[in-house]
XYZ file of C-alpha atoms in Angstrom:
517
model
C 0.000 0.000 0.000
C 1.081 3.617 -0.880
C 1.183 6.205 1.045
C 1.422 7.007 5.253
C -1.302 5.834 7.274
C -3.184 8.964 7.490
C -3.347 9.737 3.116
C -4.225 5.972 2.268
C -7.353 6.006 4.821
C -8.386 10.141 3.013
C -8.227 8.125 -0.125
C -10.616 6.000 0.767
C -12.564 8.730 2.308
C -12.410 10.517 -0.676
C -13.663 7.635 -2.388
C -16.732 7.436 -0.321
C -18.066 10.539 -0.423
C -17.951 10.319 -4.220
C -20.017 7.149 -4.215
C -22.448 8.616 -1.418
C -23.630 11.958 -3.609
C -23.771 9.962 -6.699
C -25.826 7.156 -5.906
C -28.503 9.621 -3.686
C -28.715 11.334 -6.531
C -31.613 9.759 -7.562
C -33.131 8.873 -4.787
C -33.462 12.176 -3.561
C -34.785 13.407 -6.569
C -37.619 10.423 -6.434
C -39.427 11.919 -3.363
C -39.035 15.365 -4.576
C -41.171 15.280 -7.503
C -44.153 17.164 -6.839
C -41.694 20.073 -5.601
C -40.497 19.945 -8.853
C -43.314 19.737 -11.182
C -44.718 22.919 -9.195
C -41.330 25.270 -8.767
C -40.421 24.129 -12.548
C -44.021 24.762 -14.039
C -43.675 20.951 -16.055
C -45.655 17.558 -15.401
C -44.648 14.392 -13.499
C -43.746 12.232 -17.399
C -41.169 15.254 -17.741
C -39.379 14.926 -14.539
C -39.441 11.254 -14.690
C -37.815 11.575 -18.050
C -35.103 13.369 -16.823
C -34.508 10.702 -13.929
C -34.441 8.081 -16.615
C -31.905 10.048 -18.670
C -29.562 10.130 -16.191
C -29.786 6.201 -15.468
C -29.396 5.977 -19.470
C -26.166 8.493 -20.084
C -24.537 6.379 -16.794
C -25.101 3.398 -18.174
C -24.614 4.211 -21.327
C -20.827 5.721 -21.169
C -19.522 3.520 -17.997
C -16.759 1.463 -20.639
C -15.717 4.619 -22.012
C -15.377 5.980 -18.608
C -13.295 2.873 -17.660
C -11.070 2.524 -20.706
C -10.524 6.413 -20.389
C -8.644 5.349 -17.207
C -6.090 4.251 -19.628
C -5.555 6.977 -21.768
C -5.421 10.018 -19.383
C -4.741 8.651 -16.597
C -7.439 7.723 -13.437
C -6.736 10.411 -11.209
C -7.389 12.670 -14.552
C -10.665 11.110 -15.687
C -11.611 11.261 -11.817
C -11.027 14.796 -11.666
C -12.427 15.325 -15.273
C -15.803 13.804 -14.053
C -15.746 14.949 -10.602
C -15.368 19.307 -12.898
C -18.329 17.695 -14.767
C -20.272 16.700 -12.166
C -19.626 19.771 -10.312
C -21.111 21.907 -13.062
C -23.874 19.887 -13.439
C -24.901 20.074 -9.873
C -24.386 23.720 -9.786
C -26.365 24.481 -13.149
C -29.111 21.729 -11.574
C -29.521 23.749 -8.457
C -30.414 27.174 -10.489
C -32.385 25.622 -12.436
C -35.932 27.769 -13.796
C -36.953 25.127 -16.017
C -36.977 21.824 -17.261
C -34.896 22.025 -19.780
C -32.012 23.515 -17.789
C -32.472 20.852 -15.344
C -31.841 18.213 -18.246
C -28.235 19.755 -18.835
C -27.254 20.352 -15.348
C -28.543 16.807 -13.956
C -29.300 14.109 -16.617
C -26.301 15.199 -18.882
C -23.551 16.571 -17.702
C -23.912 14.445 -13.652
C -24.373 11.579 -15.228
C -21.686 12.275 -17.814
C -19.414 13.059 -14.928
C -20.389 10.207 -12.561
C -19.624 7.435 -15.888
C -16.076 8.845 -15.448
C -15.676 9.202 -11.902
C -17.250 5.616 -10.673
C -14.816 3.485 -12.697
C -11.737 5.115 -11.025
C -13.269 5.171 -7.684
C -12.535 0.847 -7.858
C -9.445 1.408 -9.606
C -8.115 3.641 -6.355
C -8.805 0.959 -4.117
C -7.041 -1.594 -6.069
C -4.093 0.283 -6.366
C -3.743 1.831 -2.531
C -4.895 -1.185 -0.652
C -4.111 -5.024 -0.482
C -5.196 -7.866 1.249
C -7.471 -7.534 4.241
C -7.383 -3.674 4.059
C -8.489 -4.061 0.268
C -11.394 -6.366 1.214
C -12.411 -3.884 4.093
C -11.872 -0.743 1.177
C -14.464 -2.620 -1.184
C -17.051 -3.231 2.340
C -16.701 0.010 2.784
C -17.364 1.161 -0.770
C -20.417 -1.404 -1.072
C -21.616 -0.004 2.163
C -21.975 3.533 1.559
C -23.229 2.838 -1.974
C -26.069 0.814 -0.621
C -26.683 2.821 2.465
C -26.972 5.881 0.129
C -29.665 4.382 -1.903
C -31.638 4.539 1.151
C -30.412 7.484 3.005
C -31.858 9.458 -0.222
C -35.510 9.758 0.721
C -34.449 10.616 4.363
C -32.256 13.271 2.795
C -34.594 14.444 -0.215
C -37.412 14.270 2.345
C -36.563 16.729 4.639
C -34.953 19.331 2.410
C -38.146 19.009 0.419
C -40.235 19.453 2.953
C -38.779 22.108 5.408
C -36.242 23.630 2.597
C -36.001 23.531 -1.213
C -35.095 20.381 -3.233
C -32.589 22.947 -4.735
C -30.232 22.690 -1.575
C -30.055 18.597 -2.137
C -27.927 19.795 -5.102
C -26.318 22.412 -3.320
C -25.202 20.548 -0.519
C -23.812 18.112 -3.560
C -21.493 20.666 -4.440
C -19.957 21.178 -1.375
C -19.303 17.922 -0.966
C -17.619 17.564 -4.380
C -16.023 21.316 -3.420
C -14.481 19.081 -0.456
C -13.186 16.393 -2.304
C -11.374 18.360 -4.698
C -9.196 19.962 -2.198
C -8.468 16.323 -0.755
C -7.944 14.929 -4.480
C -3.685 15.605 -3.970
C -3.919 12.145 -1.692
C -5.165 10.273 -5.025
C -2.171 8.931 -6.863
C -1.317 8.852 -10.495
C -1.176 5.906 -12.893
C 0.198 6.418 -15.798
C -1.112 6.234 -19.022
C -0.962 2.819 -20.958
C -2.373 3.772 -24.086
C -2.944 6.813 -26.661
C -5.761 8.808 -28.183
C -5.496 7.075 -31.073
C -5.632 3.422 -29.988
C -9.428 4.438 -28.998
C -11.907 2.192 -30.709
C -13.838 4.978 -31.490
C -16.057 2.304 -33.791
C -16.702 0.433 -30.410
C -17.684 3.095 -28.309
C -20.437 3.870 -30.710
C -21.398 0.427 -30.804
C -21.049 0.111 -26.361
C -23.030 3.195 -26.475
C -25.837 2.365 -28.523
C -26.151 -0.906 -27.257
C -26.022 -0.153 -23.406
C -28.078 2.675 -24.056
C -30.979 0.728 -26.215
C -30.894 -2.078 -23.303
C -31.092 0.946 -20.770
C -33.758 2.557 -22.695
C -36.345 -0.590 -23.380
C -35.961 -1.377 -19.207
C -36.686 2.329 -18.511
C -39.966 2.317 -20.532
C -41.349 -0.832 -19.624
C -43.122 1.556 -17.028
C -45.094 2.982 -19.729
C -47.451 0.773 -20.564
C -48.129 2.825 -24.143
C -44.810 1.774 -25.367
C -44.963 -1.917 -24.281
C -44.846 -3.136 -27.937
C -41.317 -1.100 -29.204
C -39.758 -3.059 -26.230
C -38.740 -6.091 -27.882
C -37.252 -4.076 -30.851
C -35.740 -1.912 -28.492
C -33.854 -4.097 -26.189
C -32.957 -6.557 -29.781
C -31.292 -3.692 -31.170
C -29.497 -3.298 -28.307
C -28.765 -6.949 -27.812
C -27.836 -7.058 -31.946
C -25.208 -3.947 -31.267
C -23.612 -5.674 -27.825
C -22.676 -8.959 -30.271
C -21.420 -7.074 -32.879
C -19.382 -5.071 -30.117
C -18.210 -8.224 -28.431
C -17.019 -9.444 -32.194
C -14.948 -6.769 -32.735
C -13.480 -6.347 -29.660
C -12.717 -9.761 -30.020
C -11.260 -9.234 -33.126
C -8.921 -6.080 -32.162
C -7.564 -7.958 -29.452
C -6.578 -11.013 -32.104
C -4.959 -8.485 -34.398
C -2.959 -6.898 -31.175
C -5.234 -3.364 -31.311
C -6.248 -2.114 -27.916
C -9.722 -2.585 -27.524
C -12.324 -0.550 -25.708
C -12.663 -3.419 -23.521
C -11.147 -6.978 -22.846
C -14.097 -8.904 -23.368
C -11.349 -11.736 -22.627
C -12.655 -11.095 -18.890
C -15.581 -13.339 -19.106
C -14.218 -16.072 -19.533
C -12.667 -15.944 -16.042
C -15.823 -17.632 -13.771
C -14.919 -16.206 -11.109
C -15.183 -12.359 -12.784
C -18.555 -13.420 -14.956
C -20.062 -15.324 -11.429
C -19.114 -11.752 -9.553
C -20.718 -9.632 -12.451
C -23.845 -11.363 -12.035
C -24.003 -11.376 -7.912
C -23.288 -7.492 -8.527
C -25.758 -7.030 -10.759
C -28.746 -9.117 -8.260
C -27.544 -7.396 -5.233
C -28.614 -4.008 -7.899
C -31.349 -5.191 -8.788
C -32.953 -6.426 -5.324
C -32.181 -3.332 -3.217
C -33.203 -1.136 -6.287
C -36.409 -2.889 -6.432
C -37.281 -2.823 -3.071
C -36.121 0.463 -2.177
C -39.216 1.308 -5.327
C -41.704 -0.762 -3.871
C -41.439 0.359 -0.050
C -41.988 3.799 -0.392
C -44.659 3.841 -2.737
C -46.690 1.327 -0.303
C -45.162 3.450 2.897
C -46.716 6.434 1.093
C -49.609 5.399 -0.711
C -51.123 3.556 1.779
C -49.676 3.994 5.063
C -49.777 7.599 4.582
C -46.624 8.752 5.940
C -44.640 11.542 4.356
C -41.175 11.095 2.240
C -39.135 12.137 5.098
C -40.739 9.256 7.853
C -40.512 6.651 4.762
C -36.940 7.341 4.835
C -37.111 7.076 8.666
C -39.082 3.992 8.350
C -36.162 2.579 6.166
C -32.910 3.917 7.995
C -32.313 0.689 9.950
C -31.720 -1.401 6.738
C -29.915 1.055 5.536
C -27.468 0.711 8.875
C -27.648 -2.824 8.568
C -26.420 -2.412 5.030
C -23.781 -0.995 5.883
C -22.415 -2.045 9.099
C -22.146 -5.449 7.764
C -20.672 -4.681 4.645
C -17.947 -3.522 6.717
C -17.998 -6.432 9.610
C -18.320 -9.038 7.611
C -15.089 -8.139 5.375
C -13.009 -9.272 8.767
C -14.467 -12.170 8.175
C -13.051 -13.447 4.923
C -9.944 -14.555 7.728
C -12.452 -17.170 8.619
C -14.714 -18.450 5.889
C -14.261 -18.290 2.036
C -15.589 -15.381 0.331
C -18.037 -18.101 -1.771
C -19.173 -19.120 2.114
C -20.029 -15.474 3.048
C -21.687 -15.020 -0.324
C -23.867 -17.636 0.352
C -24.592 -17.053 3.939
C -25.370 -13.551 2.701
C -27.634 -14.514 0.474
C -29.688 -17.632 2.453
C -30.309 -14.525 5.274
C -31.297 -11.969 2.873
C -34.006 -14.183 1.038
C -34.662 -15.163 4.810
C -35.556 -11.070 5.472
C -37.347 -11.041 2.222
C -39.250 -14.004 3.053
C -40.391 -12.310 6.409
C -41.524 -9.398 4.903
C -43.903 -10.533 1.781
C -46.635 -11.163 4.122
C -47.214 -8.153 6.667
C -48.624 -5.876 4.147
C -51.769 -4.449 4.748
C -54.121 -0.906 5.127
C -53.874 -1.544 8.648
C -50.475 -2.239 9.741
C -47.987 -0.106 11.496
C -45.042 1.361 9.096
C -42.782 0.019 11.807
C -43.432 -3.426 11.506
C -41.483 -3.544 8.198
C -37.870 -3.137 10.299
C -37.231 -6.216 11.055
C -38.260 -7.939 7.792
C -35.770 -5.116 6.435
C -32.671 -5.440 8.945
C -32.281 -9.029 7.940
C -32.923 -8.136 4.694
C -30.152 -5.589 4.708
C -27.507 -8.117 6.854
C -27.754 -9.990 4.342
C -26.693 -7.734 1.237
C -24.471 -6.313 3.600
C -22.319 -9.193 3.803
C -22.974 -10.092 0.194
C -21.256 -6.279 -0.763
C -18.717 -6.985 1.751
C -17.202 -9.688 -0.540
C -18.362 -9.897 -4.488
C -16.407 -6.358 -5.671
C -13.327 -7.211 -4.206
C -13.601 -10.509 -5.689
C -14.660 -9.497 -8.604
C -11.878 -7.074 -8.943
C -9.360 -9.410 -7.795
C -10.262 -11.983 -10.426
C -8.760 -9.586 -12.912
C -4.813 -8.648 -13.692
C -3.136 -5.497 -13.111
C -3.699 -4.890 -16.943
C -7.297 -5.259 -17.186
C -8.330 -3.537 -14.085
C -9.996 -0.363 -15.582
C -11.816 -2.620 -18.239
C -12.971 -4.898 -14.908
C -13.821 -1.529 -12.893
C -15.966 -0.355 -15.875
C -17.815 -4.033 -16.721
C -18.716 -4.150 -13.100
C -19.693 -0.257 -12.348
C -21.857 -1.090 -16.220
C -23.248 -4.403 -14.835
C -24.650 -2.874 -11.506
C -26.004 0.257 -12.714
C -27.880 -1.782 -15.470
C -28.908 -3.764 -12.549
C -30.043 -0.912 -10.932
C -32.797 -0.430 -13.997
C -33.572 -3.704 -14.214
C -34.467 -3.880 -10.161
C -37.459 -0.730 -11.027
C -38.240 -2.386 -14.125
C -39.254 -5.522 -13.042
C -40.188 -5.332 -9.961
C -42.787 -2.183 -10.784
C -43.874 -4.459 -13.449
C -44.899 -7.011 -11.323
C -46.414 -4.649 -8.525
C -48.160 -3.298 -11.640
C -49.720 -6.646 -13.077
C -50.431 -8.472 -9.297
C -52.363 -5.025 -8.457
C -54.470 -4.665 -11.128
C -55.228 -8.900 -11.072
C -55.765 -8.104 -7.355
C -58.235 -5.572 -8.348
C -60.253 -7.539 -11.100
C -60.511 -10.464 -9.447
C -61.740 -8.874 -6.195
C -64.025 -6.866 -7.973
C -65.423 -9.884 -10.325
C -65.952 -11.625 -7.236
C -67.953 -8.996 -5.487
C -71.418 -7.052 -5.938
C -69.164 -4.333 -8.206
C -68.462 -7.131 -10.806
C -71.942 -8.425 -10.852
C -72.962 -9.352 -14.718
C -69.108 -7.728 -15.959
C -66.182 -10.237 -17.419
C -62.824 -9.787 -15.787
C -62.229 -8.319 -19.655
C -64.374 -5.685 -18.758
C -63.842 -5.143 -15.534
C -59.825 -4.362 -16.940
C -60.854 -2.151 -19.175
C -62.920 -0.383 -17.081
C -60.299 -0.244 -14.442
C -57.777 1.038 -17.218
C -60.394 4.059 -18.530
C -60.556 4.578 -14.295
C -56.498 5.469 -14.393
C -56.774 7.221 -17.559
C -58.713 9.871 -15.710
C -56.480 9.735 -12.703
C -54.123 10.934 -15.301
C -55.569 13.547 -16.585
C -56.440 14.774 -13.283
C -60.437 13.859 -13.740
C -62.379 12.300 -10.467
C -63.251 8.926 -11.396
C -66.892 8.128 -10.184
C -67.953 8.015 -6.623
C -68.356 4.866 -4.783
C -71.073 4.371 -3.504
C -71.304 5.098 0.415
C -72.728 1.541 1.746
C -70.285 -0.138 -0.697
C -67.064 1.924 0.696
C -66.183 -1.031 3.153
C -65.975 -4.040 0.401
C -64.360 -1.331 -1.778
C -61.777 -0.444 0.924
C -61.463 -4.978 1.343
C -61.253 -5.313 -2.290
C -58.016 -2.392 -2.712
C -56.701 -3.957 0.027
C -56.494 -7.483 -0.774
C -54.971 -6.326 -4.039
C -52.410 -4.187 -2.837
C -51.356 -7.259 -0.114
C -51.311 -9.292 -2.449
C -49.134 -7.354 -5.028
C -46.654 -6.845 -2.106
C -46.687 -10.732 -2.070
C -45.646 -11.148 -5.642
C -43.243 -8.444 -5.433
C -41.269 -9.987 -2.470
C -41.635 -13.440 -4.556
C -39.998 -11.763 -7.088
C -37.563 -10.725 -5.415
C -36.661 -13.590 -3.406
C -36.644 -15.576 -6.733
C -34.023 -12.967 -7.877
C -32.020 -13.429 -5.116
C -32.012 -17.334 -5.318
C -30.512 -16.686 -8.939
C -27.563 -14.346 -7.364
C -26.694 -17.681 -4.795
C -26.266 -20.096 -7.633
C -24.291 -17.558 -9.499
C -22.204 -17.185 -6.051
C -21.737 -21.259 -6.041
C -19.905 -20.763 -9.569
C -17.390 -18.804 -7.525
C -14.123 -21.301 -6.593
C -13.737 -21.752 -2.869
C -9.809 -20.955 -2.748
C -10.860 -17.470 -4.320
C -9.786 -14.545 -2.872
C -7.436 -16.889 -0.170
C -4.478 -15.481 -2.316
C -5.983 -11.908 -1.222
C -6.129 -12.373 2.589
C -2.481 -13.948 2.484
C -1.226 -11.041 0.901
């Protein structure tokens, strides 16, 4: 390791409050909407848009932002992205209108947080070794989990007792921070030249990262349901041709964008896809909580983040305690222990929703539920990272960053699909069973149902229930919504059963020559 003891722990800090304002990012700006649509005179679709754009241009530029690494230099890109993000953040927080908004947030953040997210891995690997690494990477899985749920808290109460605008100002003080600390990052020096870009590939990477990005994002539009499949093919189509001729620079001795020579190593392909469940799970659930917390609880954004601050400690103690103890199982042993008590949390929690419960009663489901990703982070992205050489480390650092934030896309995706779908069965079949659906088809109960959130959109008042029939009403909505929570947890457990056979593809002896080092 480089460096006294005092400048290779500020790395590290450094490196953590980078992760922490970049993944809250969105997560503040999810329970700040309304704020948003009023100060910025522009409808909900618009500022969801701009959400999704960000998720896209991250996604979309993550190898670049890797292989970059290469060219300039990681400390460079780092401080190239962290300039970019700055900007963005500042031009964010003045914003008057959408538009402006777009530039500052969606654009040039994300732009800036594809550079800086790669590096932040790349530091780690070259400051720390052994045990210190593996506690580096806890640490780094920590806060990027625990962020994802300190957002809300955060967003919530600037929202509510401030302006949403100082969520991006206190952004820029934190990046104002971490540029004066940024002499403790060290230099690598550059391995390749301007020219040796596959400028052909990144073109390619783009569009097919971005197409794959794009066709998750909508599937929350139901409108657009049938472009999907061309969408995400396109995008499938442009990754093979990608993977082809990266394949093909790399026979011919050309640098390629990225050494897709990587997945062939199981143990680097096995950590990829634990990465990308772990993303997918907590970004799911961290969707589906608040909107039931919200919606039907009827707590505020602020207590929903309240509600959800002990898995968020849980997340991240244990992604730091449970990196002291790769000394005394296998990483491949934690991984699954992580996993077996996380799908034990989720388990616990698919059946206590309902109109009447307490939000409370969700934190223990949740603290399990977070012990076990905990120690799951604590292990797969030092692993993962470890699996590759010294040579391909920024390619590895930008696979993986690419991997989780598609993961993260996936995780809203699919699990708001299936909230979706199990509340509006919920709904139909409760309603053909009861004196509502008397003489109607389930077919036209749906479509009724459908024309009902059609006006919802459009701000209309669908028509008035009936007063003696506002108790089976209130029954029906609420068996739905149970039983939608249900599914979703089901999903999500199913998900996570996926990520521990993936982690059983992992070698035992991996990562043993890590903790002897």
């Amino acid at each position: 390791m480089s460096g006294n003891g005092n400048a290779k722990w500020g790395v590290l800090t450094i490196i953590c409050m980078a992760i922490f304002i970049m993944v809250i990012d969105t997560t503040i700006m999810n329970v700040s909407i309304s704020a948003l649509v009023i100060d910025l005179d522009t409808a909900v679709p618009a500022i969801q848009a701009v959400i999704s754009i960000y998720a896209l241009i991250m996604a979309s530029f993550m190898l670049i932002g890797g292989k970059l690494q290469d060219v300039m230099g990681r400390k460079k890109v780092f401080l190239v992205g962290l300039a970019l993000y700055g900007v963005g953040t500042f031009t964010a927080s003045i914003s008057q209108d959408i538009l402006t908004l777009l530039v500052g947030w969606s654009i040039l953040e994300g732009l800036g947080a594809a550079l800086m997210l790669p590096a932040t891995t790349t530091f780690i690997t070259a400051t720390y070794e052994g045990a210190e690494r593996a506690f580096a990477f806890g640490m780094w899985g920590g806060v990027g989990a625990a962020g994802m749920a300190f957002g809300p808290i955060i967003g919530g109460y600037l929202t509510a007792f401030y302006s949403w605008r100082w969520a991006f100002r206190l952004e820029l003080v934190v990046v104002i921070v971490v540029l004066l600390f940024s002499y403790l990052l060290t230099e690598a020096k550059p391995t390749a030249a301007w020219r040796d870009l596959d400028i052909a590939g990144t073109l390619l990477s783009f569009g097919g990262l971005g197409s794959i990005v794009l066709g998750i994002l909508i599937v929350r539009v139901p409108e657009l349901w049938g472009a999907i499949p061309f969408i995400i093919g396109a995008g499938v189509l442009l990754l093979l041709v990608f993977y082809f001729r990266q394949r093909h620079r790399q026979e011919r001795g050309e640098m390629p964008l990225t050494d897709v020579g990587l997945f062939k190593n199981r143990i680097f392909t096995a950590g990829n896809v634990v990465s990308t469940v772990l993303s997918i799970t907590i970004a799911g659930f961290l969707f589906i909580i608040p909107i039931f917390l919200q919606s039907v609880t009827g707590i505020d954004a602020f207590s929903t983040g309240l509600t959800l601050l002990p898995m968020s400690v849980a997340v991240f103690v244990f992604s730091v305690m449970a990196a002291r103890l790769s000394t005394l199982a296998t990483p491949r042993t934690l991984i699954f222990l992580g996993f077996v008590v996380s799908i034990l949390g989720s388990v616990m929690l698919r059946g206590i929703f309902s109109a009447a419960m307490a939000p409370g009663e969700i934190v223990l489901g949740s603290m399990i539920f977070g012990i076990g990703l905990g120690i799951v982070f604590s292990q797969v992205t030092n692993l993962t990272l470890s699996s590759a050489s010294k040579e391909q480390e920024s390619d590895a650092s930008g696979i993986l960053n690419t991997s989780k934030q598609m993961g993260t896309s996936l995780g809203t995706a699919i699990i708001g699909v299936v909230l979706l779908f199990s509340i509006i069965s919920g709904l139909v079949t409760g309603i053909a069973g009861s004196t509502f659906g008397q003489g109607a088809s389930e077919e036209q109960i749906a479509d009724e149902l459908m024309k009902w959130a059609e006006k919802m959109k459009r701000g209309e008042t669908p028509p008035d229930i009936p007063e003696d029939r506002v108790s089976e009403a209130d029954a029906i909505v609420d068996a739905a919504v149970s039983g939608a929570m249900r599914s979703s947890f089901d999903a999500i457990s199913v998900i996570l059963v996926l990520g521990l056979i993936a982690g059983l593809f992992i070698t035992p002896s991996a990562g043993r020559k890590e903790k002897e080092t």
